[in-house]
C-alpha positions as YAML, in Angstrom:
chain: A
units: angstrom
residues:
- id: 1
  name: UNK
  ca: [94.35, 84.89, 97.32]
- id: 2
  name: UNK
  ca: [96.68, 83.15, 94.90]
- id: 3
  name: UNK
  ca: [100.36, 84.09, 95.10]
- id: 4
  name: UNK
  ca: [102.20, 85.09, 91.92]
- id: 5
  name: UNK
  ca: [105.76, 84.92, 93.28]
- id: 6
  name: UNK
  ca: [107.57, 83.18, 96.13]
- id: 7
  name: UNK
  ca: [110.81, 84.43, 97.65]
- id: 8
  name: UNK
  ca: [112.18, 86.21, 100.68]
- id: 9
  name: UNK
  ca: [112.74, 89.70, 102.05]
- id: 10
  name: UNK
  ca: [116.39, 90.38, 102.75]
- id: 11
  name: UNK
  ca: [116.58, 92.70, 105.76]
- id: 12
  name: UNK
  ca: [120.28, 92.90, 106.59]
- id: 13
  name: UNK
  ca: [121.14, 89.39, 107.80]
- id: 14
  name: UNK
  ca: [117.46, 88.64, 108.39]
- id: 15
  name: UNK
  ca: [115.60, 86.64, 105.74]
- id: 16
  name: UNK
  ca: [111.81, 86.63, 105.75]
- id: 17
  name: UNK
  ca: [110.10, 84.04, 103.51]
- id: 18
  name: UNK
  ca: [107.15, 85.69, 101.77]
- id: 19
  name: UNK
  ca: [104.54, 85.21, 99.06]
- id: 20
  name: UNK
  ca: [103.66, 87.98, 96.62]
- id: 21
  name: UNK
  ca: [99.93, 88.59, 96.10]
- id: 22
  name: UNK
  ca: [98.27, 91.13, 93.81]
- id: 23
  name: UNK
  ca: [96.80, 93.96, 95.90]
- id: 24
  name: UNK
  ca: [94.62, 95.41, 93.13]
- id: 25
  name: UNK
  ca: [92.17, 94.10, 90.58]
- id: 26
  name: UNK
  ca: [90.52, 95.60, 87.54]
- id: 27
  name: UNK
  ca: [86.73, 95.88, 87.34]
- id: 28
  name: UNK
  ca: [86.66, 97.49, 83.91]
- id: 29
  name: UNK
  ca: [84.34, 95.91, 81.34]
- id: 30
  name: UNK
  ca: [86.17, 94.43, 78.37]
- id: 31
  name: UNK
  ca: [84.71, 94.02, 74.89]
- id: 32
  name: UNK
  ca: [85.40, 91.48, 72.17]
- id: 33
  name: UNK
  ca: [85.99, 92.31, 68.55]
- id: 34
  name: UNK
  ca: [83.28, 90.99, 66.24]
- id: 35
  name: UNK
  ca: [82.48, 90.95, 62.55]
- id: 36
  name: UNK
  ca: [79.81, 93.65, 62.18]
- id: 37
  name: UNK
  ca: [77.97, 92.01, 59.29]
- id: 38
  name: UNK
  ca: [77.32, 88.64, 60.95]
- id: 39
  name: UNK
  ca: [78.40, 89.11, 64.60]
- id: 40
  name: UNK
  ca: [81.14, 86.48, 64.37]
- id: 41
  name: UNK
  ca: [84.03, 86.64, 66.85]
- id: 42
  name: UNK
  ca: [87.28, 88.04, 65.50]
- id: 43
  name: UNK
  ca: [90.31, 86.27, 67.00]
- id: 44
  name: UNK
  ca: [94.03, 86.81, 66.82]
- id: 45
  name: UNK
  ca: [96.02, 83.72, 65.98]
- id: 46
  name: UNK
  ca: [99.75, 83.37, 66.52]
- id: 47
  name: UNK
  ca: [101.21, 82.12, 63.27]
- id: 48
  name: UNK
  ca: [104.82, 81.28, 62.45]
- id: 49
  name: UNK
  ca: [106.13, 83.46, 59.61]
- id: 50
  name: UNK
  ca: [108.22, 80.63, 58.15]
- id: 51
  name: UNK
  ca: [105.71, 77.81, 57.71]
- id: 52
  name: UNK
  ca: [102.42, 79.72, 58.18]
- id: 53
  name: UNK
  ca: [101.27, 77.29, 60.88]
- id: 54
  name: UNK
  ca: [99.47, 78.37, 64.04]
- id: 55
  name: UNK
  ca: [101.76, 77.94, 67.07]
- id: 56
  name: UNK
  ca: [100.36, 76.76, 70.47]
- id: 57
  name: UNK
  ca: [101.40, 78.62, 73.63]
- id: 58
  name: UNK
  ca: [103.58, 75.71, 74.83]
- id: 59
  name: UNK
  ca: [105.85, 76.12, 71.78]
- id: 60
  name: UNK
  ca: [106.29, 79.88, 72.03]
- id: 61
  name: UNK
  ca: [109.58, 81.13, 73.49]
- id: 62
  name: UNK
  ca: [111.52, 84.39, 73.79]
- id: 63
  name: UNK
  ca: [113.92, 85.99, 71.37]
- id: 64
  name: UNK
  ca: [115.83, 89.24, 70.97]
- id: 65
  name: UNK
  ca: [115.72, 90.97, 67.60]
- id: 66
  name: UNK
  ca: [118.96, 92.60, 66.54]
- id: 67
  name: UNK
  ca: [119.35, 95.61, 64.29]
- id: 68
  name: UNK
  ca: [119.72, 93.47, 61.14]
- id: 69
  name: UNK
  ca: [116.46, 91.62, 61.89]
- id: 70
  name: UNK
  ca: [118.03, 88.37, 63.08]
- id: 71
  name: UNK
  ca: [116.57, 86.76, 66.21]
- id: 72
  name: UNK
  ca: [118.67, 85.56, 69.16]
- id: 73
  name: UNK
  ca: [116.77, 82.86, 71.14]
- id: 74
  name: UNK
  ca: [116.60, 83.41, 74.92]
- id: 75
  name: UNK
  ca: [115.47, 80.65, 77.28]
- id: 76
  name: UNK
  ca: [114.24, 80.76, 80.87]
- id: 77
  name: UNK
  ca: [117.43, 78.92, 81.89]
- id: 78
  name: UNK
  ca: [119.53, 81.69, 80.40]
- id: 79
  name: UNK
  ca: [117.66, 84.27, 82.50]
- id: 80
  name: UNK
  ca: [117.84, 82.14, 85.65]
- id: 81
  name: UNK
  ca: [121.66, 81.88, 85.38]
- id: 82
  name: UNK
  ca: [122.11, 85.65, 85.35]
- id: 83
  name: UNK
  ca: [124.14, 86.91, 88.38]
- id: 84
  name: UNK
  ca: [121.28, 88.90, 89.90]
- id: 85
  name: UNK
  ca: [120.98, 88.67, 93.70]
- id: 86
  name: UNK
  ca: [117.33, 89.75, 93.51]
- id: 87
  name: UNK
  ca: [116.20, 86.79, 91.39]
- id: 88
  name: UNK
  ca: [114.28, 85.33, 94.35]
- id: 89
  name: UNK
  ca: [114.86, 88.05, 96.94]
- id: 90
  name: UNK
  ca: [113.37, 91.41, 97.74]
- id: 91
  name: UNK
  ca: [116.52, 93.17, 98.86]
- id: 92
  name: UNK
  ca: [115.96, 96.24, 101.05]
- id: 93
  name: UNK
  ca: [118.60, 98.86, 100.29]
- id: 94
  name: UNK
  ca: [117.48, 101.83, 102.44]
- id: 95
  name: UNK
  ca: [114.76, 103.42, 104.56]
- id: 96
  name: UNK
  ca: [113.51, 106.89, 103.64]
- id: 97
  name: UNK
  ca: [110.62, 109.19, 104.62]
- id: 98
  name: UNK
  ca: [107.51, 108.48, 102.57]
- id: 99
  name: UNK
  ca: [107.29, 112.07, 101.27]
- id: 100
  name: UNK
  ca: [110.57, 111.61, 99.42]
- id: 101
  name: UNK
  ca: [108.90, 109.18, 97.00]
- id: 102
  name: UNK
  ca: [107.47, 110.92, 93.95]
- id: 103
  name: UNK
  ca: [103.93, 109.59, 93.23]
- id: 104
  name: UNK
  ca: [104.88, 109.59, 89.53]
- id: 105
  name: UNK
  ca: [107.06, 106.56, 90.27]
- id: 106
  name: UNK
  ca: [104.19, 104.50, 91.68]
- id: 107
  name: UNK
  ca: [103.34, 101.36, 89.73]
- id: 108
  name: UNK
  ca: [101.58, 98.10, 90.58]
- id: 109
  name: UNK
  ca: [100.80, 97.24, 94.22]
- id: 110
  name: UNK
  ca: [101.28, 93.91, 95.99]
- id: 111
  name: UNK
  ca: [100.70, 92.41, 99.43]
- id: 112
  name: UNK
  ca: [103.58, 90.55, 101.06]
- id: 113
  name: UNK
  ca: [102.33, 87.55, 103.05]
- id: 114
  name: UNK
  ca: [104.45, 85.64, 105.54]
- id: 115
  name: UNK
  ca: [105.25, 82.20, 104.08]
- id: 116
  name: UNK
  ca: [105.13, 79.72, 106.92]
- id: 117
  name: UNK
  ca: [105.17, 79.81, 110.72]
- id: 118
  name: UNK
  ca: [108.88, 80.61, 110.91]
- id: 119
  name: UNK
  ca: [108.33, 83.82, 108.92]
- id: 120
  name: UNK
  ca: [105.77, 85.26, 111.37]
- id: 121
  name: UNK
  ca: [108.30, 86.67, 113.89]
- id: 122
  name: UNK
  ca: [110.68, 88.45, 111.45]
- id: 123
  name: UNK
  ca: [107.70, 89.61, 109.36]
- id: 124
  name: UNK
  ca: [106.10, 91.24, 112.44]
- id: 125
  name: UNK
  ca: [109.46, 92.75, 113.46]
- id: 126
  name: UNK
  ca: [109.87, 94.48, 110.09]
- id: 127
  name: UNK
  ca: [106.24, 95.67, 110.11]
- id: 128
  name: UNK
  ca: [106.50, 97.23, 113.58]
- id: 129
  name: UNK
  ca: [109.87, 98.81, 112.77]
- id: 130
  name: UNK
  ca: [108.35, 100.49, 109.72]
- id: 131
  name: UNK
  ca: [105.42, 101.72, 111.81]
- id: 132
  name: UNK
  ca: [107.58, 103.22, 114.54]
- id: 133
  name: UNK
  ca: [110.08, 104.85, 112.19]
- id: 134
  name: UNK
  ca: [107.32, 106.27, 109.97]
- id: 135
  name: UNK
  ca: [109.49, 105.48, 106.99]
- id: 136
  name: UNK
  ca: [109.24, 103.26, 103.94]
- id: 137
  name: UNK
  ca: [111.73, 100.72, 102.71]
- id: 138
  name: UNK
  ca: [113.27, 100.96, 99.23]
- id: 139
  name: UNK
  ca: [114.02, 97.56, 97.76]
- id: 140
  name: UNK
  ca: [115.09, 95.84, 94.54]
- id: 141
  name: UNK
  ca: [113.49, 92.67, 93.25]
- id: 142
  name: UNK
  ca: [113.19, 90.66, 90.04]
- id: 143
  name: UNK
  ca: [109.80, 89.80, 88.53]
- id: 144
  name: UNK
  ca: [108.73, 88.62, 85.07]
- id: 145
  name: UNK
  ca: [112.19, 88.66, 83.58]
- id: 146
  name: UNK
  ca: [113.45, 92.03, 84.76]
- id: 147
  name: UNK
  ca: [114.80, 93.71, 87.88]
- id: 148
  name: UNK
  ca: [112.48, 96.25, 89.44]
- id: 149
  name: UNK
  ca: [112.40, 98.89, 92.15]
- id: 150
  name: UNK
  ca: [109.92, 98.68, 95.02]
- id: 151
  name: UNK
  ca: [108.70, 100.54, 98.11]
- id: 152
  name: UNK
  ca: [107.57, 98.65, 101.20]
- id: 153
  name: UNK
  ca: [105.08, 100.25, 103.60]
- id: 154
  name: UNK
  ca: [102.56, 99.13, 106.21]
- id: 155
  name: UNK
  ca: [98.84, 98.92, 105.36]
- id: 156
  name: UNK
  ca: [96.81, 97.95, 108.44]
- id: 157
  name: UNK
  ca: [98.68, 94.85, 109.68]
- id: 158
  name: UNK
  ca: [100.17, 93.89, 106.33]
- id: 159
  name: UNK
  ca: [103.37, 94.87, 104.55]
- id: 160
  name: UNK
  ca: [102.52, 96.15, 101.09]
- id: 161
  name: UNK
  ca: [104.95, 96.72, 98.25]
- id: 162
  name: UNK
  ca: [104.50, 99.27, 95.47]
- id: 163
  name: UNK
  ca: [106.43, 98.73, 92.30]
- id: 164
  name: UNK
  ca: [108.36, 101.87, 91.40]
- id: 165
  name: UNK
  ca: [109.56, 103.08, 88.04]
- id: 166
  name: UNK
  ca: [113.26, 103.64, 87.74]
- id: 167
  name: UNK
  ca: [114.22, 107.34, 87.93]
- id: 168
  name: UNK
  ca: [115.29, 107.37, 84.26]
- id: 169
  name: UNK
  ca: [111.82, 106.12, 83.26]
- id: 170
  name: UNK
  ca: [110.16, 109.35, 84.42]
- id: 171
  name: UNK
  ca: [109.95, 111.81, 81.54]
- id: 172
  name: UNK
  ca: [110.77, 115.47, 82.08]
- id: 173
  name: UNK
  ca: [107.72, 117.76, 81.64]
- id: 174
  name: UNK
  ca: [109.28, 119.83, 78.87]
- id: 175
  name: UNK
  ca: [106.85, 122.03, 76.95]
- id: 176
  name: UNK
  ca: [103.92, 121.04, 79.18]
- id: 177
  name: UNK
  ca: [103.61, 124.14, 81.38]
- id: 178
  name: UNK
  ca: [101.92, 127.24, 79.90]
- id: 179
  name: UNK
  ca: [104.41, 129.32, 77.95]
- id: 180
  name: UNK
  ca: [102.58, 132.62, 78.44]
- id: 181
  name: UNK
  ca: [103.35, 134.65, 81.53]
- id: 182
  name: UNK
  ca: [100.30, 134.62, 83.80]
- id: 183
  name: UNK
  ca: [99.83, 136.64, 86.99]
- id: 184
  name: UNK
  ca: [97.48, 135.28, 89.64]
- id: 185
  name: UNK
  ca: [95.95, 137.88, 91.95]
- id: 186
  name: UNK
  ca: [95.62, 137.46, 95.70]
- id: 187
  name: UNK
  ca: [91.82, 137.73, 95.42]
- id: 188
  name: UNK
  ca: [91.77, 134.76, 93.03]
- id: 189
  name: UNK
  ca: [93.95, 132.72, 95.38]
- id: 190
  name: UNK
  ca: [91.67, 133.61, 98.30]
- id: 191
  name: UNK
  ca: [88.63, 132.39, 96.35]
- id: 192
  name: UNK
  ca: [90.45, 129.19, 95.36]
- id: 193
  name: UNK
  ca: [91.32, 128.58, 99.03]
- id: 194
  name: UNK
  ca: [87.70, 129.21, 99.99]
- id: 195
  name: UNK
  ca: [86.52, 126.72, 97.37]
- id: 196
  name: UNK
  ca: [89.01, 124.10, 98.61]
- id: 197
  name: UNK
  ca: [87.86, 124.62, 102.19]
- id: 198
  name: UNK
  ca: [84.19, 124.41, 101.17]
- id: 199
  name: UNK
  ca: [84.63, 121.19, 99.22]
- id: 200
  name: UNK
  ca: [86.45, 119.71, 102.21]
- id: 201
  name: UNK
  ca: [87.37, 116.04, 102.33]
- id: 202
  name: UNK
  ca: [85.71, 113.03, 100.77]
- id: 203
  name: UNK
  ca: [85.46, 109.40, 101.78]
- id: 204
  name: UNK
  ca: [87.44, 107.56, 99.09]
- id: 205
  name: UNK
  ca: [85.38, 104.43, 99.74]
- id: 206
  name: UNK
  ca: [82.24, 106.32, 98.67]
- id: 207
  name: UNK
  ca: [83.56, 107.00, 95.15]
- id: 208
  name: UNK
  ca: [82.55, 104.62, 92.39]
- id: 209
  name: UNK
  ca: [82.81, 104.14, 88.64]
- id: 210
  name: UNK
  ca: [79.74, 105.79, 87.08]
- id: 211
  name: UNK
  ca: [80.78, 104.81, 83.56]
- id: 212
  name: UNK
  ca: [81.03, 101.11, 84.43]
- id: 213
  name: UNK
  ca: [77.61, 101.19, 86.08]
- id: 214
  name: UNK
  ca: [76.12, 102.86, 82.99]
- id: 215
  name: UNK
  ca: [77.69, 100.21, 80.73]
- id: 216
  name: UNK
  ca: [76.35, 97.41, 82.96]
- id: 217
  name: UNK
  ca: [72.85, 98.95, 82.87]
- id: 218
  name: UNK
  ca: [73.07, 99.23, 79.08]
- id: 219
  name: UNK
  ca: [74.13, 95.58, 78.75]
- id: 220
  name: UNK
  ca: [71.29, 94.47, 81.05]
- id: 221
  name: UNK
  ca: [68.79, 96.48, 78.99]
- id: 222
  name: UNK
  ca: [70.17, 95.14, 75.72]
- id: 223
  name: UNK
  ca: [69.92, 91.60, 76.99]
- id: 224
  name: UNK
  ca: [66.28, 92.21, 77.88]
- id: 225
  name: UNK
  ca: [65.69, 93.93, 74.51]
- id: 226
  name: UNK
  ca: [64.51, 97.10, 76.21]
- id: 227
  name: UNK
  ca: [67.41, 99.40, 75.52]
- id: 228
  name: UNK
  ca: [66.81, 102.77, 73.95]
- id: 229
  name: UNK
  ca: [69.99, 104.80, 73.48]
- id: 230
  name: UNK
  ca: [69.70, 108.37, 74.73]
- id: 231
  name: UNK
  ca: [71.33, 111.22, 72.90]
- id: 232
  name: UNK
  ca: [74.27, 112.74, 74.73]
- id: 233
  name: UNK
  ca: [73.98, 116.40, 75.58]
- id: 234
  name: UNK
  ca: [76.73, 118.31, 73.80]
- id: 235
  name: UNK
  ca: [77.61, 121.69, 75.20]
- id: 236
  name: UNK
  ca: [78.23, 124.42, 72.60]
- id: 237
  name: UNK
  ca: [81.85, 125.46, 72.46]
- id: 238
  name: UNK
  ca: [83.76, 128.43, 71.16]
- id: 239
  name: UNK
  ca: [83.23, 132.16, 71.22]
- id: 240
  name: UNK
  ca: [83.41, 132.43, 75.00]
- id: 241
  name: UNK
  ca: [85.97, 133.57, 77.56]
- id: 242
  name: UNK
  ca: [86.17, 132.13, 81.07]
- id: 243
  name: UNK
  ca: [85.50, 134.73, 83.75]
- id: 244
  name: UNK
  ca: [87.71, 133.21, 86.43]
- id: 245
  name: UNK
  ca: [86.57, 135.33, 89.35]
- id: 246
  name: UNK
  ca: [82.87, 134.81, 88.59]
- id: 247
  name: UNK
  ca: [83.42, 131.08, 88.13]
- id: 248
  name: UNK
  ca: [85.25, 130.79, 91.46]
- id: 249
  name: UNK
  ca: [82.59, 132.79, 93.31]
- id: 250
  name: UNK
  ca: [79.78, 130.72, 91.81]
- id: 251
  name: UNK
  ca: [81.66, 127.49, 92.57]
- id: 252
  name: UNK
  ca: [81.98, 128.47, 96.22]
- id: 253
  name: UNK
  ca: [78.24, 129.26, 96.40]
- id: 254
  name: UNK
  ca: [77.32, 126.00, 94.69]
- id: 255
  name: UNK
  ca: [79.63, 123.98, 96.95]
- id: 256
  name: UNK
  ca: [78.15, 125.57, 100.08]
- id: 257
  name: UNK
  ca: [74.62, 124.87, 98.85]
- id: 258
  name: UNK
  ca: [75.57, 121.28, 98.05]
- id: 259
  name: UNK
  ca: [77.07, 120.78, 101.50]
- id: 260
  name: UNK
  ca: [73.97, 122.27, 103.09]
- id: 261
  name: UNK
  ca: [71.86, 119.71, 101.25]
- id: 262
  name: UNK
  ca: [69.29, 122.22, 100.03]
- id: 263
  name: UNK
  ca: [67.81, 120.90, 96.81]
- id: 264
  name: UNK
  ca: [66.18, 124.13, 95.65]
- id: 265
  name: UNK
  ca: [69.05, 126.40, 96.66]
- id: 266
  name: UNK
  ca: [71.67, 124.11, 95.19]
- id: 267
  name: UNK
  ca: [69.85, 123.95, 91.87]
- id: 268
  name: UNK
  ca: [69.52, 127.73, 91.83]
- id: 269
  name: UNK
  ca: [73.22, 128.13, 92.68]
- id: 270
  name: UNK
  ca: [74.15, 125.67, 89.97]
- id: 271
  name: UNK
  ca: [72.20, 127.71, 87.45]
- id: 272
  name: UNK
  ca: [73.90, 130.92, 88.55]
- id: 273
  name: UNK
  ca: [77.25, 129.16, 88.39]
- id: 274
  name: UNK
  ca: [76.57, 128.05, 84.84]
- id: 275
  name: UNK
  ca: [75.71, 131.62, 83.93]
- id: 276
  name: UNK
  ca: [78.77, 133.11, 85.61]
- id: 277
  name: UNK
  ca: [81.41, 130.65, 84.51]
- id: 278
  name: UNK
  ca: [81.61, 131.92, 80.97]
- id: 279
  name: UNK
  ca: [81.12, 135.36, 79.52]
- id: 280
  name: UNK
  ca: [80.55, 135.90, 75.78]
- id: 281
  name: UNK
  ca: [83.31, 137.84, 74.08]
- id: 282
  name: UNK
  ca: [81.01, 140.45, 72.55]
- id: 283
  name: UNK
  ca: [79.12, 140.96, 75.79]
- id: 284
  name: UNK
  ca: [82.05, 142.15, 77.90]
- id: 285
  name: UNK
  ca: [81.47, 145.93, 77.88]
- id: 286
  name: UNK
  ca: [81.71, 148.46, 80.63]
- id: 287
  name: UNK
  ca: [78.23, 149.62, 81.69]
- id: 288
  name: UNK
  ca: [77.62, 153.17, 80.41]
- id: 289
  name: UNK
  ca: [74.93, 155.78, 80.82]
- id: 290
  name: UNK
  ca: [71.84, 155.49, 78.68]
- id: 291
  name: UNK
  ca: [72.24, 157.00, 75.25]
- id: 292
  name: UNK
  ca: [70.15, 160.10, 74.49]
- id: 293
  name: UNK
  ca: [67.07, 159.78, 72.33]
- id: 294
  name: UNK
  ca: [67.70, 160.13, 68.59]
- id: 295
  name: UNK
  ca: [67.01, 163.47, 67.01]
- id: 296
  name: UNK
  ca: [63.82, 163.94, 65.02]
- id: 297
  name: UNK
  ca: [64.06, 163.89, 61.27]
- id: 298
  name: UNK
  ca: [61.50, 165.41, 58.94]
- id: 299
  name: UNK
  ca: [59.58, 167.34, 61.56]
- id: 300
  name: UNK
  ca: [58.66, 164.24, 63.69]
- id: 301
  name: UNK
  ca: [60.17, 162.99, 66.96]
- id: 302
  name: UNK
  ca: [59.47, 159.59, 68.56]
- id: 303
  name: UNK
  ca: [60.35, 158.51, 72.07]
- id: 304
  name: UNK
  ca: [60.27, 154.79, 72.96]
- id: 305
  name: UNK
  ca: [58.92, 153.84, 76.39]
- id: 306
  name: UNK
  ca: [59.93, 150.48, 77.94]
- id: 307
  name: UNK
  ca: [57.93, 150.65, 81.17]
- id: 308
  name: UNK
  ca: [59.42, 153.76, 82.80]
- id: 309
  name: UNK
  ca: [59.03, 157.22, 81.23]
- id: 310
  name: UNK
  ca: [62.20, 158.95, 80.08]
- id: 311
  name: UNK
  ca: [62.46, 162.70, 79.89]
- id: 312
  name: UNK
  ca: [64.34, 164.60, 77.21]
- id: 313
  name: UNK
  ca: [64.86, 168.34, 77.01]
- id: 314
  name: UNK
  ca: [65.25, 170.19, 73.77]
- id: 315
  name: UNK
  ca: [66.59, 173.70, 73.72]
- id: 316
  name: UNK
  ca: [65.95, 176.17, 70.98]
- id: 317
  name: UNK
  ca: [67.08, 179.71, 70.53]
- id: 318
  name: UNK
  ca: [64.48, 182.29, 69.73]
- id: 319
  name: UNK
  ca: [64.98, 184.57, 66.77]
- id: 320
  name: UNK
  ca: [64.34, 187.85, 68.64]
- id: 321
  name: UNK
  ca: [65.67, 187.75, 72.21]
- id: 322
  name: UNK
  ca: [68.01, 184.65, 72.17]
- id: 323
  name: UNK
  ca: [66.08, 182.97, 75.03]
- id: 324
  name: UNK
  ca: [65.69, 179.18, 75.38]
- id: 325
  name: UNK
  ca: [62.48, 177.26, 75.92]
- id: 326
  name: UNK
  ca: [62.29, 173.76, 77.31]
- id: 327
  name: UNK
  ca: [59.71, 171.14, 76.47]
- id: 328
  name: UNK
  ca: [59.26, 167.82, 78.24]
- id: 329
  name: UNK
  ca: [58.23, 164.68, 76.34]
- id: 330
  name: UNK
  ca: [56.65, 161.68, 78.18]
- id: 331
  name: UNK
  ca: [54.96, 158.32, 77.46]
- id: 332
  name: UNK
  ca: [54.24, 157.07, 73.96]
- id: 333
  name: UNK
  ca: [55.38, 158.71, 70.76]
- id: 334
  name: UNK
  ca: [53.97, 162.20, 70.15]
- id: 335
  name: UNK
  ca: [53.69, 163.91, 66.83]
- id: 336
  name: UNK
  ca: [54.38, 167.56, 66.18]
- id: 337
  name: UNK
  ca: [52.98, 169.36, 63.22]
- id: 338
  name: UNK
  ca: [54.81, 172.41, 62.06]
- id: 339
  name: UNK
  ca: [53.46, 172.94, 58.56]
- id: 340
  name: UNK
  ca: [53.03, 176.44, 57.31]
- id: 341
  name: UNK
  ca: [53.60, 179.74, 59.00]
- id: 342
  name: UNK
  ca: [51.05, 180.49, 61.66]
- id: 343
  name: UNK
  ca: [50.50, 183.73, 63.43]
- id: 344
  name: UNK
  ca: [49.98, 182.38, 66.93]
- id: 345
  name: UNK
  ca: [51.41, 179.52, 68.99]
- id: 346
  name: UNK
  ca: [49.36, 176.86, 70.64]
- id: 347
  name: UNK
  ca: [49.17, 176.78, 74.39]
- id: 348
  name: UNK
  ca: [50.82, 173.82, 76.12]
- id: 349
  name: UNK
  ca: [49.57, 171.90, 79.07]
- id: 350
  name: UNK
  ca: [51.69, 171.71, 82.17]
- id: 351
  name: UNK
  ca: [54.22, 168.85, 82.03]
- id: 352
  name: UNK
  ca: [53.80, 168.11, 85.74]
- id: 353
  name: UNK
  ca: [50.26, 166.65, 85.40]
- id: 354
  name: UNK
  ca: [50.57, 162.95, 86.30]
- id: 355
  name: UNK
  ca: [49.43, 160.41, 83.70]
- id: 356
  name: UNK
  ca: [48.61, 163.07, 81.07]
- id: 357
  name: UNK
  ca: [49.94, 162.64, 77.63]
- id: 358
  name: UNK
  ca: [52.36, 165.27, 76.47]
- id: 359
  name: UNK
  ca: [50.92, 167.63, 73.90]
- id: 360
  name: UNK
  ca: [52.92, 168.83, 71.00]
- id: 361
  name: UNK
  ca: [54.49, 172.19, 71.34]
- id: 362
  name: UNK
  ca: [53.69, 174.36, 68.38]
- id: 363
  name: UNK
  ca: [56.38, 176.06, 66.55]
- id: 364
  name: UNK
  ca: [56.24, 179.78, 66.20]
- id: 365
  name: UNK
  ca: [56.33, 181.34, 62.80]
- id: 366
  name: UNK
  ca: [59.53, 182.76, 61.45]
- id: 367
  name: UNK
  ca: [58.68, 186.25, 62.72]
- id: 368
  name: UNK
  ca: [56.95, 185.25, 65.98]
- id: 369
  name: UNK
  ca: [58.15, 184.43, 69.46]
- id: 370
  name: UNK
  ca: [58.23, 180.83, 70.80]
- id: 371
  name: UNK
  ca: [56.05, 179.38, 73.57]
- id: 372
  name: UNK
  ca: [56.95, 180.27, 77.17]
- id: 373
  name: UNK
  ca: [57.33, 178.06, 80.26]
- id: 374
  name: UNK
  ca: [53.64, 177.79, 81.13]
- id: 375
  name: UNK
  ca: [51.72, 180.58, 79.25]
- id: 376
  name: UNK
  ca: [51.22, 181.00, 75.53]
- id: 377
  name: UNK
  ca: [52.03, 184.37, 74.16]
- id: 378
  name: UNK
  ca: [50.78, 185.72, 70.92]
- id: 379
  name: UNK
  ca: [53.31, 187.04, 68.51]
- id: 380
  name: UNK
  ca: [53.20, 190.83, 68.29]
- id: 381
  name: UNK
  ca: [52.97, 192.14, 64.74]
- id: 382
  name: UNK
  ca: [55.91, 194.15, 63.64]
- id: 383
  name: UNK
  ca: [55.31, 197.62, 62.30]
- id: 384
  name: UNK
  ca: [56.99, 198.82, 59.24]
- id: 385
  name: UNK
  ca: [58.64, 202.13, 59.55]
- id: 386
  name: UNK
  ca: [57.47, 204.68, 57.09]
- id: 387
  name: UNK
  ca: [59.93, 206.11, 54.68]
...
């Protein structure tokens, strides 16, 4: 690997010659800007504002712009003469436990390689001291025209250095946390812990960039002129409220099924998780008892049957004795006819006969008695008293 910086580690009175090597590399796919109409490449050219001429890289220097717009030229010699002890030295200032370093400060990563045979012994001494102390070294160094903060730690048998942001470069998270007061129940925390335990650990080496692979497949298909873009599935949004408990429970079930490796069960759990994660706003009602059947209007009464027969009782007061009679309606809609005044009442079949359709119960005339529980009675004529 090619080194990007040569210097030394200053460890008290010990100096360790080292080379700085990039520890990371980017695999992201970059695109070029083109002219859409003809596919021509669009390039950025560095042009001098005074004469309008394009300037080659060898003639480009540094300058500091003041508040009035004037430019103060700065050369590499000016920067090299600055009284900075870290110009060519990684100066270790302290050793601290690794947990004291906020991950927000982490920046670029580098490997420190021993530069020459004489650097092998002090390099190994520092590496083993870091291992045994279980601490990291905080150091200052200068790179690319500015002084930086770094953290040295051991990775396998190599000393690695992470660039750190200065403490004043970390922004305070003001206005980021939720402003509303939220109470988390113990049951929700228990489910979250169960989900964390179910998901378990993952091998970092097994993770990969799905987006980059999809872009590479698209480019390969486009090159072979066999690419057909697929429409992205867009989930409908809005009008829904997250049911946190149901979502946690379904997530735990789905994670267990995924760990078990059952294809059918995991798919079924995923479907149930999708159903339980969100609950429509209008659908969140407390389950109540079934509403009674609507009252009959205009002398007719209909009862809807959805697979299981429902029974409804109607009570009526009789005109003479004040007694109540009960009729049971079953099955499909029945029709009662009550036109005209009739002297007698029709007899009713017993409601306990299985599978029989309910017969209409005749209404008694205004002066007659109503039908009894199982036997039809004829209305007795009323005698007029003589004067």
